[in-house]
Structures are given as structure tokens and as C-alpha cells.
mmCIF file of C-alpha atoms in Angstrom:
data_model
loop_
_atom_site.group_PDB
_atom_site.id
_atom_site.type_symbol
_atom_site.label_atom_id
_atom_site.label_comp_id
_atom_site.label_asym_id
_atom_site.label_seq_id
_atom_site.Cartn_x
_atom_site.Cartn_y
_atom_site.Cartn_z
ATOM 1 C CA MET A 74 29.396 5.868 -3.468
ATOM 2 C CA LEU A 75 25.833 4.628 -3.973
ATOM 3 C CA THR A 76 24.600 6.240 -0.820
ATOM 4 C CA VAL A 77 25.682 9.657 -1.671
ATOM 5 C CA ASP A 78 24.260 9.367 -5.328
ATOM 6 C CA ARG A 79 20.759 7.916 -3.803
ATOM 7 C CA PHE A 80 20.540 11.101 -1.483
ATOM 8 C CA ASN A 81 21.349 13.570 -4.228
ATOM 9 C CA ALA A 82 18.340 12.552 -6.388
ATOM 10 C CA PHE A 83 15.516 14.032 -4.047
ATOM 11 C CA SER A 84 16.857 15.149 -0.743
ATOM 12 C CA PHE A 85 16.583 18.719 0.326
ATOM 13 C CA VAL A 86 18.179 18.712 3.740
ATOM 14 C CA ASP A 87 22.049 19.201 3.671
ATOM 15 C CA ARG A 88 22.525 19.518 7.354
ATOM 16 C CA ILE A 89 20.426 19.227 10.643
ATOM 17 C CA THR A 90 21.677 21.982 12.947
ATOM 18 C CA ALA A 91 19.286 21.465 16.038
ATOM 19 C CA VAL A 92 16.920 18.507 17.018
ATOM 20 C CA GLU A 93 14.676 18.590 20.080
ATOM 21 C CA PRO A 94 13.173 15.171 19.721
ATOM 22 C CA GLY A 95 9.396 15.310 19.234
ATOM 23 C CA ALA A 96 9.325 19.115 19.602
ATOM 24 C CA ARG A 97 11.266 20.883 16.840
ATOM 25 C CA VAL A 98 14.185 20.356 14.267
ATOM 26 C CA HIS A 99 16.113 22.858 12.334
ATOM 27 C CA GLY A 100 18.173 22.374 9.169
ATOM 28 C CA GLN A 101 19.681 23.747 5.909
ATOM 29 C CA PHE A 102 19.721 23.352 2.263
ATOM 30 C CA THR A 103 21.935 24.891 -0.279
ATOM 31 C CA VAL A 104 20.160 25.636 -3.669
ATOM 32 C CA PRO A 105 22.633 24.813 -6.262
ATOM 33 C CA ALA A 106 23.656 27.926 -8.183
ATOM 34 C CA GLU A 107 23.462 26.258 -11.502
ATOM 35 C CA LEU A 108 19.650 25.734 -11.233
ATOM 36 C CA GLY A 109 17.560 28.028 -13.207
ATOM 37 C CA ARG A 110 14.978 27.952 -10.493
ATOM 38 C CA PHE A 111 14.161 26.259 -7.252
ATOM 39 C CA SER A 112 10.310 26.078 -7.061
ATOM 40 C CA PRO A 113 8.192 26.758 -4.066
ATOM 41 C CA CYS A 114 7.136 23.138 -4.090
ATOM 42 C CA LEU A 115 10.611 22.013 -3.602
ATOM 43 C CA VAL A 116 11.125 24.609 -0.841
ATOM 44 C CA ALA A 117 7.856 22.876 0.636
ATOM 45 C CA GLU A 118 9.489 19.436 0.085
ATOM 46 C CA ALA A 119 12.555 20.509 2.025
ATOM 47 C CA ILE A 120 10.568 21.457 4.968
ATOM 48 C CA GLY A 121 8.509 18.207 4.836
ATOM 49 C CA GLN A 122 11.724 16.254 4.617
ATOM 50 C CA LEU A 123 13.165 17.979 7.649
ATOM 51 C CA ALA A 124 9.906 17.091 9.486
ATOM 52 C CA GLY A 125 10.523 13.553 8.226
ATOM 53 C CA TRP A 126 13.979 13.486 9.694
ATOM 54 C CA GLY A 127 12.670 14.551 12.981
ATOM 55 C CA ALA A 128 9.769 12.087 12.941
ATOM 56 C CA MET A 129 11.948 9.199 11.896
ATOM 57 C CA ALA A 130 14.521 10.056 14.642
ATOM 58 C CA ARG A 131 11.805 10.230 17.338
ATOM 59 C CA SER A 132 10.622 6.736 16.324
ATOM 60 C CA ASP A 133 14.086 5.494 16.270
ATOM 61 C CA PHE A 134 13.902 4.832 12.530
ATOM 62 C CA ARG A 135 10.785 2.456 12.930
ATOM 63 C CA SER A 136 8.382 4.761 11.154
ATOM 64 C CA ARG A 137 8.516 7.752 8.659
ATOM 65 C CA PRO A 138 5.771 10.119 7.811
ATOM 66 C CA LEU A 139 4.290 10.479 4.380
ATOM 67 C CA ALA A 140 2.424 13.550 3.514
ATOM 68 C CA ALA A 141 -1.304 13.205 4.070
ATOM 69 C CA LEU A 142 -2.787 16.668 4.704
ATOM 70 C CA ALA A 143 -1.602 20.103 4.519
ATOM 71 C CA ALA A 144 -3.802 22.954 5.669
ATOM 72 C CA GLU A 145 -1.901 25.580 3.816
ATOM 73 C CA ALA A 146 1.531 26.557 2.330
ATOM 74 C CA LEU A 147 1.983 30.421 2.063
ATOM 75 C CA MET A 148 4.472 31.384 -0.594
ATOM 76 C CA TRP A 149 6.146 34.648 0.318
ATOM 77 C CA CYS A 150 8.882 34.824 -2.129
ATOM 78 C CA ASP A 151 11.179 32.747 -4.283
ATOM 79 C CA ALA A 152 14.437 30.968 -3.363
ATOM 80 C CA VAL A 153 17.394 32.135 -5.137
ATOM 81 C CA PRO A 154 19.750 29.712 -6.663
ATOM 82 C CA GLY A 155 22.909 29.599 -4.789
ATOM 83 C CA GLU A 156 21.590 30.509 -1.398
ATOM 84 C CA THR A 157 21.349 28.350 1.716
ATOM 85 C CA LEU A 158 17.938 27.817 3.009
ATOM 86 C CA SER A 159 17.282 27.790 6.755
ATOM 87 C CA LEU A 160 14.526 25.421 7.554
ATOM 88 C CA GLY A 161 12.518 24.814 10.745
ATOM 89 C CA VAL A 162 9.787 22.607 11.951
ATOM 90 C CA GLU A 163 7.703 22.620 14.999
ATOM 91 C CA PHE A 164 5.796 19.622 15.892
ATOM 92 C CA ASP A 165 2.429 20.186 17.216
ATOM 93 C CA ARG A 166 1.133 16.653 18.148
ATOM 94 C CA TRP A 167 1.949 13.108 17.850
ATOM 95 C CA ASP A 168 -0.648 10.312 17.499
ATOM 96 C CA GLU A 169 -0.164 6.689 17.098
ATOM 97 C CA ASP A 170 -0.542 7.018 13.349
ATOM 98 C CA ALA A 171 0.057 10.565 12.526
ATOM 99 C CA VAL A 172 2.240 13.568 13.347
ATOM 100 C CA VAL A 173 1.058 17.357 13.049
ATOM 101 C CA TYR A 174 3.650 19.929 12.272
ATOM 102 C CA ALA A 175 4.099 23.565 11.162
ATOM 103 C CA GLY A 176 7.372 24.673 9.322
ATOM 104 C CA TRP A 177 9.135 27.657 7.445
ATOM 105 C CA ALA A 178 11.996 28.291 5.003
ATOM 106 C CA ARG A 179 14.159 31.337 5.034
ATOM 107 C CA GLY A 180 16.727 32.700 2.553
ATOM 108 C CA GLY A 181 18.770 34.895 4.693
ATOM 109 C CA THR A 182 16.370 37.284 6.314
ATOM 110 C CA ARG A 183 13.678 36.635 3.716
ATOM 111 C CA LEU A 184 10.873 34.341 4.788
ATOM 112 C CA LEU A 185 10.195 32.242 1.669
ATOM 113 C CA LEU A 186 7.466 29.811 2.716
ATOM 114 C CA THR A 187 5.515 28.629 5.734
ATOM 115 C CA LEU A 188 3.554 25.566 6.196
ATOM 116 C CA ASN A 189 0.631 25.213 8.409
ATOM 117 C CA GLY A 190 -1.398 22.202 9.614
ATOM 118 C CA CYS A 191 0.483 19.576 8.025
ATOM 119 C CA VAL A 192 -0.363 16.031 8.869
ATOM 120 C CA GLY A 193 2.023 13.030 8.074
ATOM 121 C CA ALA A 194 0.630 9.496 8.180
ATOM 122 C CA LEU A 195 3.224 7.496 10.072
ATOM 123 C CA LEU A 196 3.967 4.176 8.258
ATOM 124 C CA PRO A 197 6.758 1.590 8.850
ATOM 125 C CA LEU A 198 10.033 2.756 7.509
ATOM 126 C CA ASP A 199 11.239 -0.429 6.412
ATOM 127 C CA GLU A 200 8.470 -0.741 3.695
ATOM 128 C CA PHE A 201 9.978 2.185 2.062
ATOM 129 C CA ASP A 202 13.724 2.349 2.803
ATOM 130 C CA ASP A 203 16.549 0.530 4.688
ATOM 131 C CA PRO A 204 16.394 1.975 8.200
ATOM 132 C CA GLU A 205 20.053 1.597 8.947
ATOM 133 C CA GLU A 206 20.971 3.557 5.677
ATOM 134 C CA VAL A 207 18.517 6.184 6.714
ATOM 135 C CA ARG A 208 19.903 6.386 10.219
ATOM 136 C CA ALA A 209 23.517 6.535 8.984
ATOM 137 C CA HIS A 210 22.494 9.551 6.691
ATOM 138 C CA PHE A 211 20.729 11.288 9.685
ATOM 139 C CA ASP A 212 24.014 10.993 11.645
ATOM 140 C CA ARG A 213 25.920 12.584 8.763
ATOM 141 C CA LEU A 214 23.189 15.260 8.585
ATOM 142 C CA CYS A 215 23.576 16.007 12.249
ATOM 143 C CA HIS A 216 27.355 15.951 12.475
ATOM 144 C CA GLY A 217 28.462 18.539 10.005
ATOM 145 C CA GLY A 218 26.062 17.752 7.228
ATOM 146 C CA VAL A 219 26.755 16.372 3.639
ATOM 147 C CA PRO A 220 28.677 18.561 1.056
ATOM 148 C CA GLY A 221 26.596 20.686 -0.966
ATOM 149 C CA PRO A 222 25.089 21.729 -3.202
ATOM 150 C CA ARG A 223 24.335 18.220 -4.656
ATOM 151 C CA PHE A 224 20.869 18.369 -6.243
ATOM 152 C CA CYS A 225 21.015 18.456 -9.991
ATOM 153 C CA GLY A 226 17.444 19.361 -10.955
ATOM 154 C CA ILE A 227 14.364 17.281 -11.839
ATOM 155 C CA ALA A 228 12.455 16.735 -15.095
ATOM 156 C CA VAL A 229 8.925 17.287 -13.923
ATOM 157 C CA PRO A 230 6.233 15.640 -15.989
ATOM 158 C CA GLU A 231 4.510 18.556 -18.015
ATOM 159 C CA PRO A 232 0.687 18.142 -17.793
ATOM 160 C CA VAL A 233 -1.072 18.416 -21.195
ATOM 161 C CA ILE A 234 -4.355 20.365 -21.361
ATOM 162 C CA VAL A 235 -6.942 18.150 -23.102
ATOM 163 C CA GLU A 236 -10.133 20.217 -22.432
ATOM 164 C CA ARG A 237 -10.465 23.819 -21.512
ATOM 165 C CA GLU A 238 -13.356 26.393 -20.879
ATOM 166 C CA PRO A 239 -11.288 29.668 -20.392
ATOM 167 C CA ARG A 240 -11.894 31.469 -17.116
ATOM 168 C CA ARG A 241 -13.676 28.481 -15.823
ATOM 169 C CA ASP A 242 -12.151 25.117 -15.709
ATOM 170 C CA LEU A 243 -9.786 22.693 -17.437
ATOM 171 C CA ARG A 244 -8.710 19.122 -17.673
ATOM 172 C CA ALA A 245 -5.104 17.776 -18.170
ATOM 173 C CA THR A 246 -3.217 14.638 -18.195
ATOM 174 C CA PHE A 247 0.276 13.638 -17.468
ATOM 175 C CA GLN A 248 2.232 10.485 -17.338
ATOM 176 C CA VAL A 249 4.336 9.651 -14.376
ATOM 177 C CA PRO A 250 7.689 8.220 -15.613
ATOM 178 C CA GLN A 251 8.086 4.400 -15.176
ATOM 179 C CA SER A 252 11.745 5.335 -14.002
ATOM 180 C CA ALA A 253 13.299 8.598 -12.850
ATOM 181 C CA PRO A 254 16.331 9.253 -10.716
ATOM 182 C CA PHE A 255 14.129 10.666 -7.949
ATOM 183 C CA PHE A 256 12.483 7.327 -7.487
ATOM 184 C CA ALA A 257 15.851 6.027 -6.039
ATOM 185 C CA ASP A 258 15.458 8.427 -3.230
ATOM 186 C CA HIS A 259 11.632 8.491 -3.016
ATOM 187 C CA PHE A 260 11.680 5.797 -1.936
ATOM 188 C CA PRO A 261 14.298 2.864 -2.590
ATOM 189 C CA ARG A 262 11.934 -0.014 -1.515
ATOM 190 C CA ARG A 263 8.757 1.476 -2.641
ATOM 191 C CA PRO A 264 8.859 4.101 -5.386
ATOM 192 C CA VAL A 265 6.477 6.779 -5.037
ATOM 193 C CA PHE A 266 5.687 9.881 -7.113
ATOM 194 C CA PRO A 267 6.390 12.759 -4.792
ATOM 195 C CA ALA A 268 3.231 14.800 -3.812
ATOM 196 C CA THR A 269 5.120 18.002 -4.419
ATOM 197 C CA LEU A 270 5.741 17.305 -7.883
ATOM 198 C CA LEU A 271 2.058 16.617 -8.404
ATOM 199 C CA LEU A 272 1.429 20.174 -6.765
ATOM 200 C CA GLU A 273 4.113 21.539 -9.126
ATOM 201 C CA ALA A 274 1.811 20.239 -12.149
ATOM 202 C CA GLU A 275 -1.292 21.672 -10.472
ATOM 203 C CA ILE A 276 0.341 25.062 -10.025
ATOM 204 C CA VAL A 277 1.165 25.282 -13.619
ATOM 205 C CA LEU A 278 -2.593 24.361 -14.417
ATOM 206 C CA ALA A 279 -4.082 26.816 -11.901
ATOM 207 C CA GLY A 280 -1.707 29.451 -13.529
ATOM 208 C CA ALA A 281 -3.024 28.607 -16.994
ATOM 209 C CA LEU A 282 -6.574 29.280 -15.639
ATOM 210 C CA ALA A 283 -5.641 32.361 -13.750
ATOM 211 C CA ARG A 284 -3.821 33.888 -16.694
ATOM 212 C CA ASP A 285 -7.033 34.933 -18.240
ATOM 213 C CA LEU A 286 -8.478 36.556 -15.195
ATOM 214 C CA LEU A 287 -5.492 38.186 -13.357
ATOM 215 C CA PRO A 288 -2.784 40.730 -14.413
ATOM 216 C CA PRO A 289 0.425 39.260 -15.866
ATOM 217 C CA SER A 290 2.360 40.115 -12.573
ATOM 218 C CA SER A 291 0.213 37.751 -10.478
ATOM 219 C CA ARG A 292 1.974 34.915 -8.859
ATOM 220 C CA LEU A 293 1.351 31.925 -6.527
ATOM 221 C CA LEU A 294 0.171 33.006 -3.113
ATOM 222 C CA ARG A 295 -1.065 29.907 -1.438
ATOM 223 C CA VAL A 296 -1.706 26.228 -1.607
ATOM 224 C CA ALA A 297 -4.590 24.990 0.634
ATOM 225 C CA ASP A 298 -6.479 21.973 1.781
ATOM 226 C CA VAL A 299 -3.997 19.465 0.235
ATOM 227 C CA LYS A 300 -5.175 15.924 0.800
ATOM 228 C CA LEU A 301 -3.430 13.027 -0.691
ATOM 229 C CA ARG A 302 -5.613 9.907 -0.761
ATOM 230 C CA THR A 303 -3.359 7.394 -2.463
ATOM 231 C CA PHE A 304 0.037 6.857 -3.429
ATOM 232 C CA ILE A 305 0.777 7.675 -7.242
ATOM 233 C CA LEU A 306 3.054 5.028 -8.548
ATOM 234 C CA PRO A 307 5.695 4.954 -11.518
ATOM 235 C CA GLY A 308 3.899 4.700 -14.908
ATOM 236 C CA GLN A 309 0.643 5.811 -13.802
ATOM 237 C CA THR A 310 -1.410 8.240 -15.712
ATOM 238 C CA VAL A 311 -2.663 11.180 -13.680
ATOM 239 C CA THR A 312 -5.784 13.273 -14.690
ATOM 240 C CA ILE A 313 -6.337 16.581 -13.069
ATOM 241 C CA GLU A 314 -9.453 18.733 -13.139
ATOM 242 C CA ALA A 315 -9.110 22.370 -12.326
ATOM 243 C CA ARG A 316 -11.977 24.714 -11.798
ATOM 244 C CA VAL A 317 -12.140 28.332 -10.840
ATOM 245 C CA ARG A 318 -13.806 28.302 -7.427
ATOM 246 C CA SER A 319 -13.682 32.262 -6.905
ATOM 247 C CA ALA A 320 -12.323 35.182 -8.604
ATOM 248 C CA THR A 321 -11.939 38.867 -7.825
ATOM 249 C CA ASP A 322 -9.957 41.497 -9.563
ATOM 250 C CA ASP A 323 -6.839 40.595 -8.015
ATOM 251 C CA SER A 324 -7.126 36.992 -6.880
ATOM 252 C CA VAL A 325 -8.306 33.603 -8.107
ATOM 253 C CA ALA A 326 -8.881 30.525 -6.195
ATOM 254 C CA VAL A 327 -8.617 27.291 -8.267
ATOM 255 C CA ALA A 328 -9.974 23.873 -6.837
ATOM 256 C CA LEU A 329 -7.934 20.891 -8.187
ATOM 257 C CA VAL A 330 -8.759 17.303 -8.259
ATOM 258 C CA ALA A 331 -6.208 14.563 -9.264
ATOM 259 C CA HIS A 332 -7.409 11.189 -10.572
ATOM 260 C CA VAL A 333 -5.493 7.969 -10.914
ATOM 261 C CA ALA A 334 -6.776 4.682 -12.188
ATOM 262 C CA GLY A 335 -10.416 6.086 -11.892
ATOM 263 C CA ARG A 336 -10.300 7.166 -8.364
ATOM 264 C CA ARG A 337 -9.582 10.521 -6.592
ATOM 265 C CA ALA A 338 -5.808 10.483 -5.735
ATOM 266 C CA ALA A 339 -5.328 13.912 -4.317
ATOM 267 C CA THR A 340 -7.194 17.430 -3.970
ATOM 268 C CA ALA A 341 -6.010 20.957 -3.486
ATOM 269 C CA ARG A 342 -6.820 24.509 -3.616
ATOM 270 C CA ILE A 343 -4.479 27.080 -5.176
ATOM 271 C CA ASP A 344 -4.778 30.894 -4.633
ATOM 272 C CA MET A 345 -2.958 33.006 -7.317
ATOM 273 C CA GLY A 346 -3.129 36.738 -7.132
ATOM 274 C CA SER A 347 -1.170 40.068 -7.373
ATOM 275 C CA GLY A 348 -0.857 40.342 -3.623
ATOM 276 C CA SER A 349 2.589 40.922 -2.196
ATOM 277 C CA GLY A 350 2.804 37.437 -0.652
ATOM 278 C CA GLY A 351 1.256 34.599 1.254
ATOM 279 C CA MET B 242 -23.282 16.338 34.459
ATOM 280 C CA THR B 243 -25.166 13.668 32.470
ATOM 281 C CA ASP B 244 -23.362 11.836 29.809
ATOM 282 C CA GLU B 245 -26.515 11.891 27.705
ATOM 283 C CA ILE B 246 -26.417 14.103 24.720
ATOM 284 C CA ARG B 247 -29.331 16.207 23.962
ATOM 285 C CA LYS B 248 -30.646 16.818 20.474
ATOM 286 C CA GLU B 249 -30.322 20.666 20.810
ATOM 287 C CA GLU B 250 -26.716 20.090 21.753
ATOM 288 C CA VAL B 251 -26.094 18.288 18.605
ATOM 289 C CA LEU B 252 -28.131 20.947 16.453
ATOM 290 C CA ALA B 253 -26.090 23.554 18.276
ATOM 291 C CA VAL B 254 -22.808 22.269 16.747
ATOM 292 C CA TYR B 255 -24.183 20.859 13.610
ATOM 293 C CA PRO B 256 -23.709 24.115 11.226
ATOM 294 C CA ARG B 257 -19.955 24.262 11.923
ATOM 295 C CA VAL B 258 -19.579 20.487 11.636
ATOM 296 C CA ALA B 259 -21.461 20.366 8.572
ATOM 297 C CA GLU B 260 -19.249 23.152 7.040
ATOM 298 C CA ALA B 261 -15.981 21.455 8.219
ATOM 299 C CA MET B 262 -17.310 17.950 6.773
ATOM 300 C CA ALA B 263 -18.303 19.577 3.535
ATOM 301 C CA ASP B 264 -14.769 21.243 3.142
ATOM 302 C CA ALA B 265 -13.241 17.792 3.970
ATOM 303 C CA LEU B 266 -15.240 15.874 1.591
ATOM 304 C CA GLY B 267 -15.519 18.265 -1.213
ATOM 305 C CA CYS B 268 -19.315 18.380 -1.206
ATOM 306 C CA ASP B 269 -21.909 20.926 -0.638
ATOM 307 C CA VAL B 270 -23.407 21.482 2.985
ATOM 308 C CA GLU B 271 -26.762 20.861 1.323
ATOM 309 C CA GLN B 272 -25.749 17.215 0.723
ATOM 310 C CA LEU B 273 -25.305 16.595 4.335
ATOM 311 C CA VAL B 274 -28.021 15.309 6.842
ATOM 312 C CA LEU B 275 -27.578 14.268 10.293
ATOM 313 C CA ASP B 276 -28.166 10.469 9.791
ATOM 314 C CA ILE B 277 -26.147 10.077 6.441
ATOM 315 C CA PRO B 278 -23.477 7.431 6.610
ATOM 316 C CA LEU B 279 -20.199 8.888 5.773
ATOM 317 C CA ILE B 280 -18.577 6.146 4.073
ATOM 318 C CA GLU B 281 -21.523 4.668 2.008
ATOM 319 C CA GLY B 282 -23.384 7.776 1.588
ATOM 320 C CA LEU B 283 -20.438 10.302 0.901
ATOM 321 C CA ASP B 284 -17.486 8.183 -0.289
ATOM 322 C CA ALA B 285 -15.492 9.251 2.714
ATOM 323 C CA GLU B 286 -12.203 7.480 3.107
ATOM 324 C CA SER B 287 -9.868 6.959 6.228
ATOM 325 C CA ILE B 288 -7.911 10.122 5.143
ATOM 326 C CA ASP B 289 -11.208 12.054 5.196
ATOM 327 C CA PHE B 290 -11.961 11.069 8.903
ATOM 328 C CA LEU B 291 -8.437 12.314 9.783
ATOM 329 C CA ASP B 292 -8.993 15.442 7.799
ATOM 330 C CA ILE B 293 -12.530 16.113 9.524
ATOM 331 C CA VAL B 294 -11.096 15.531 12.954
ATOM 332 C CA PHE B 295 -8.327 18.054 12.485
ATOM 333 C CA ARG B 296 -10.977 20.593 11.026
ATOM 334 C CA LEU B 297 -13.310 20.026 13.834
ATOM 335 C CA GLU B 298 -10.333 20.672 16.319
ATOM 336 C CA ARG B 299 -9.528 24.020 14.511
ATOM 337 C CA ALA B 300 -13.139 24.979 14.292
ATOM 338 C CA PHE B 301 -14.180 24.285 17.877
ATOM 339 C CA LYS B 302 -10.672 24.720 19.510
ATOM 340 C CA VAL B 303 -10.853 21.360 21.221
ATOM 341 C CA LYS B 304 -8.448 18.333 21.160
ATOM 342 C CA ILE B 305 -9.972 15.170 19.779
ATOM 343 C CA PRO B 306 -7.555 12.168 20.045
ATOM 344 C CA ARG B 307 -7.435 9.806 17.273
ATOM 345 C CA GLY B 308 -9.275 6.702 17.918
ATOM 346 C CA LYS B 309 -11.509 8.631 20.413
ATOM 347 C CA ILE B 310 -14.773 7.025 19.335
ATOM 348 C CA VAL B 311 -13.678 3.536 19.703
ATOM 349 C CA GLU B 312 -11.859 4.181 22.974
ATOM 350 C CA ASP B 313 -14.883 5.861 24.363
ATOM 351 C CA ALA B 314 -17.214 3.057 23.265
ATOM 352 C CA ARG B 315 -14.832 0.527 24.932
ATOM 353 C CA GLY B 316 -14.981 2.584 28.162
ATOM 354 C CA ASP B 317 -13.824 0.592 31.172
ATOM 355 C CA LEU B 318 -13.748 -2.648 29.217
ATOM 356 C CA SER B 319 -10.471 -4.346 28.816
ATOM 357 C CA GLU B 320 -9.253 -4.620 25.215
ATOM 358 C CA ALA B 321 -9.635 -8.233 25.673
ATOM 359 C CA ASP B 322 -13.375 -8.049 26.735
ATOM 360 C CA PHE B 323 -14.051 -5.539 23.878
ATOM 361 C CA GLU B 324 -12.420 -7.403 20.768
ATOM 362 C CA HIS B 325 -10.950 -10.727 19.970
ATOM 363 C CA ASP B 326 -8.953 -11.391 16.791
ATOM 364 C CA GLY B 327 -9.979 -8.139 15.360
ATOM 365 C CA TYR B 328 -13.611 -8.861 15.904
ATOM 366 C CA LEU B 329 -15.829 -7.215 18.606
ATOM 367 C CA THR B 330 -17.016 -9.448 21.242
ATOM 368 C CA ASP B 331 -20.768 -9.686 22.135
ATOM 369 C CA VAL B 332 -20.248 -7.329 25.014
ATOM 370 C CA GLY B 333 -17.983 -5.119 22.815
ATOM 371 C CA LEU B 334 -20.775 -4.756 20.188
ATOM 372 C CA GLN B 335 -23.334 -4.072 22.737
ATOM 373 C CA ARG B 336 -21.087 -1.361 24.248
ATOM 374 C CA LEU B 337 -20.680 0.051 20.769
ATOM 375 C CA ARG B 338 -24.494 0.195 20.028
ATOM 376 C CA GLU B 339 -25.055 1.902 23.268
ATOM 377 C CA TYR B 340 -22.268 4.558 22.394
ATOM 378 C CA LEU B 341 -23.327 5.211 18.857
ATOM 379 C CA CYS B 342 -27.027 5.317 19.848
ATOM 380 C CA GLU B 343 -27.579 7.692 16.795
ATOM 381 C CA VAL B 344 -26.884 4.727 14.492
ATOM 382 C CA PRO B 345 -30.073 2.554 13.653
ATOM 383 C CA PRO B 346 -29.695 -0.747 15.528
ATOM 384 C CA ASP B 347 -29.999 -2.809 12.287
ATOM 385 C CA ARG B 348 -26.554 -1.438 11.183
ATOM 386 C CA PHE B 349 -24.755 -3.290 13.984
ATOM 387 C CA ARG B 350 -24.215 -6.793 12.634
ATOM 388 C CA ALA B 351 -22.404 -9.486 14.380
ATOM 389 C CA PRO B 352 -19.596 -10.682 13.704
ATOM 390 C CA MET B 353 -18.304 -7.055 13.268
ATOM 391 C CA LYS B 354 -14.737 -6.348 12.593
ATOM 392 C CA VAL B 355 -13.240 -3.368 14.603
ATOM 393 C CA GLY B 356 -11.923 -2.098 11.256
ATOM 394 C CA ASP B 357 -15.306 -1.866 10.021
ATOM 395 C CA ILE B 358 -16.583 0.525 12.852
ATOM 396 C CA PRO B 359 -16.071 3.589 10.723
ATOM 397 C CA PHE B 360 -18.842 2.213 8.359
ATOM 398 C CA LEU B 361 -21.241 3.081 11.044
ATOM 399 C CA PHE B 362 -20.213 6.837 11.567
ATOM 400 C CA THR B 363 -22.722 9.400 10.374
ATOM 401 C CA VAL B 364 -22.644 13.259 10.470
ATOM 402 C CA GLU B 365 -24.293 12.989 13.930
ATOM 403 C CA THR B 366 -21.584 10.889 15.348
ATOM 404 C CA PHE B 367 -19.051 13.747 14.784
ATOM 405 C CA CYS B 368 -21.509 16.345 16.166
ATOM 406 C CA ARG B 369 -21.736 14.074 19.411
ATOM 407 C CA LEU B 370 -17.880 13.793 19.256
ATOM 408 C CA VAL B 371 -17.670 17.569 19.312
ATOM 409 C CA VAL B 372 -20.367 17.832 21.939
ATOM 410 C CA ARG B 373 -18.171 15.547 24.294
ATOM 411 C CA ALA B 374 -14.997 17.405 23.497
ATOM 412 C CA LEU B 375 -16.587 20.696 24.230
ATOM 413 C CA ARG B 376 -17.796 19.247 27.602
ATOM 414 C CA ALA B 377 -14.415 18.003 28.453
ATOM 415 C CA ALA B 378 -12.640 21.160 27.509
ATOM 416 C CA PRO B 379 -11.413 23.333 30.437
ATOM 417 C CA PRO B 380 -13.568 26.464 30.690
ATOM 418 C CA ALA B 381 -12.030 29.510 28.963
#
């Protein structure tokens, strides 16, 4: 069935377990056991998608939120392939054109990731998707969910470093594919490169800078001040500038700016370190 | 309480407003001055205004509804008296000029699109927004 295939490509909510319209929504996603890794960015995507379901239902499927700002994402520990993630979103505020929310993901009793101060810009759903198809899938999610695990993994574009000043800054580029399975889901009527995949590339680059400054055991701790200024479209070339903003013996903060077609498309800050989490 | 905002009130909130703005715009605090237009002077975009407002809310623990500046400028005028077909009426433009009194008068040019109002915003506009929000906030 076309519908099922489409929601396999880039959907990270298998079941919605509770909805309090406009206030909170809870759900689940089972990470396929076959995956070698399920990145924190995709865990954040799952929380964002759950917020999306809550927001779309509140608007009776007239509008949908698209990621605009995120104050911070705290990475506590990694998701394990095969486990079922519990997801939660609390809506803080609704404006005419934006929704503010916080969220979390757990794997069993382990807190995996928390999102704070996320702002989704509310845009007309029918520009991006078929509202009736989306509504029908929401009903499935709320009434028993869809069979999982379904996600087959993603070929994330790998950034190529073109300039590098070790311990200080670097510049890298990557090409968004002209076509990819995830565009069928994100979004059918208006394909947009997912912001979480941009972050995935940025985390790789922040790690490349931090490697010269931190012990090998260091990890991603926090993504902060995420701002998405424009949609990144299929086939576009993305240039990322990463600069060490501050560094101590056990942590490094990297500022990142992504440019597309000569203009700033996104900014973020990534903290790497040897802390125990978040 | 008078609605007039005194310069010392603006200057009292300025350091934290400037810090929030610099973080939102990715510039240095030293680049900011009270009268700099945010769009033409600092390349701010609509997403930056959203970001600035949320940062100010967190920094000052106040609520600033979206569209607050235009809503306050309109005051008790009906929407039809304030704008027509996306353009400010004469009386609407006069109201805006009075409300954004920190903006030099020659920057209010008729006809003005409602969508172009953000071009008028300066750092001081947001300082004054914060002062009003603090005045409206219930005492702790």
C-alpha cells in the first residue's frame, strides 16, 4: 500500500498513546533491531513529529508545525536498536502562527533526550501534504498504532571538509540529493530536507573539530540555539562553517552556520564533552 | 501610571535586551545601539523577531504575545480603521507613528504596507516592548 510505504520513509511515531488537545501528547516508536545505530537527531525528530501530530490534530489538520527554533536539545544517552522509545510532548503556548513545546524520549527507564524551548512555525498543511491522508494516519496511530518496526534507515549526506584550521574552524559542503525516499514523507507535496539531517551533518563536523581538543571518550552533549531560516530543497548545495566558540579541558562549544544559495539557512551551537550527559 | 516610557526605563533593560538580541542575531553586543534598524542595519529576518521575543520572554520572565507591537499601536481603533487592503490608513499610520515614537518621523512613509512595519523596528522598540511587558506583569 502506498500509504504504508510513504510513512515508512521518515516517520518516527508508531503509536499515539495519549492526546490532550493543545496540552500534551504521548507516543511510541520502536527502533528497528537491524539498524546499526539510531542517532540522537532521529530521536529528536521523533519528538518533533509527535509534537507535529498533536499540533495538526489541534488545528483539525489545517496547519502543521515546521521546525523553526529550538533553545536546546540535551542528549543523555543513545537509543538502542530494538527498543521501544516512549515519547512525550508538552505544549507551552499557542500563537496564531507558532507553537512552543518541550519534549522527551525514554528508552525503558533511561532518559535519552530532552528538548526545550522548541518553536514550530504553523503553516498550511495542504501545502505540504494531503490533509485527509494525514488525518487517516493519525487515526491509525491513535487506535492501536501501525505495525513496527518499519523504518529502514537513511543515507545521510556526508559533508566534505574543504578548509580546516585544526582546533579552530572548518568549512564543509554537502549536496542534498535530488531524490531520496525520505522526501516522499517529508513532504509529499513539497519536499524539504529535514532539519534533523542537517544537524546530523553538523554534529559530524563539530566532532571533527572537537577531536583535536577533547579526550576520545567525548560525546555529543547538547545542541542549542537552533534556528532554521529557510527550507533546504532537493538538489541544493549546503555549505557549513563551524567555529570553536569556547573550549575547556573537558568541553568544546562549536558555532555552526549553514549557507544555501548564498544566504544563511540555519544556525546552531553544538556542545561536545566528556560529561556524563546533557 | 503614565503610558509614557522614560529613557531611564529603556536604559535599565537595555543590557539584557542587547544580550538577547546579539545571541539571536549572531552579532556582538558592541554592534548594537538603541536606534539601529534591525532589518536594514543587522539583516534581521522574521524568524529573528520570533527568536528575539522568545529570548526576551525567558530573560525577563514576561509574556509578549506575537503581534503585540501592531496590536498595541492599533489600540482601540477597529481593524478597518487601522488598515485597508494590507495598507495602513492615514489614521493607522498616525497611530503607529505615535506608538513607535523612538523611530525617526521620516521613516514613516505613506503608503505603508502592514507587512513592512517590522522595517521600522529598532533595538529601542524591543526595549520599550519589554518595559511595557514588565509594567503589565503581575507583581511577584
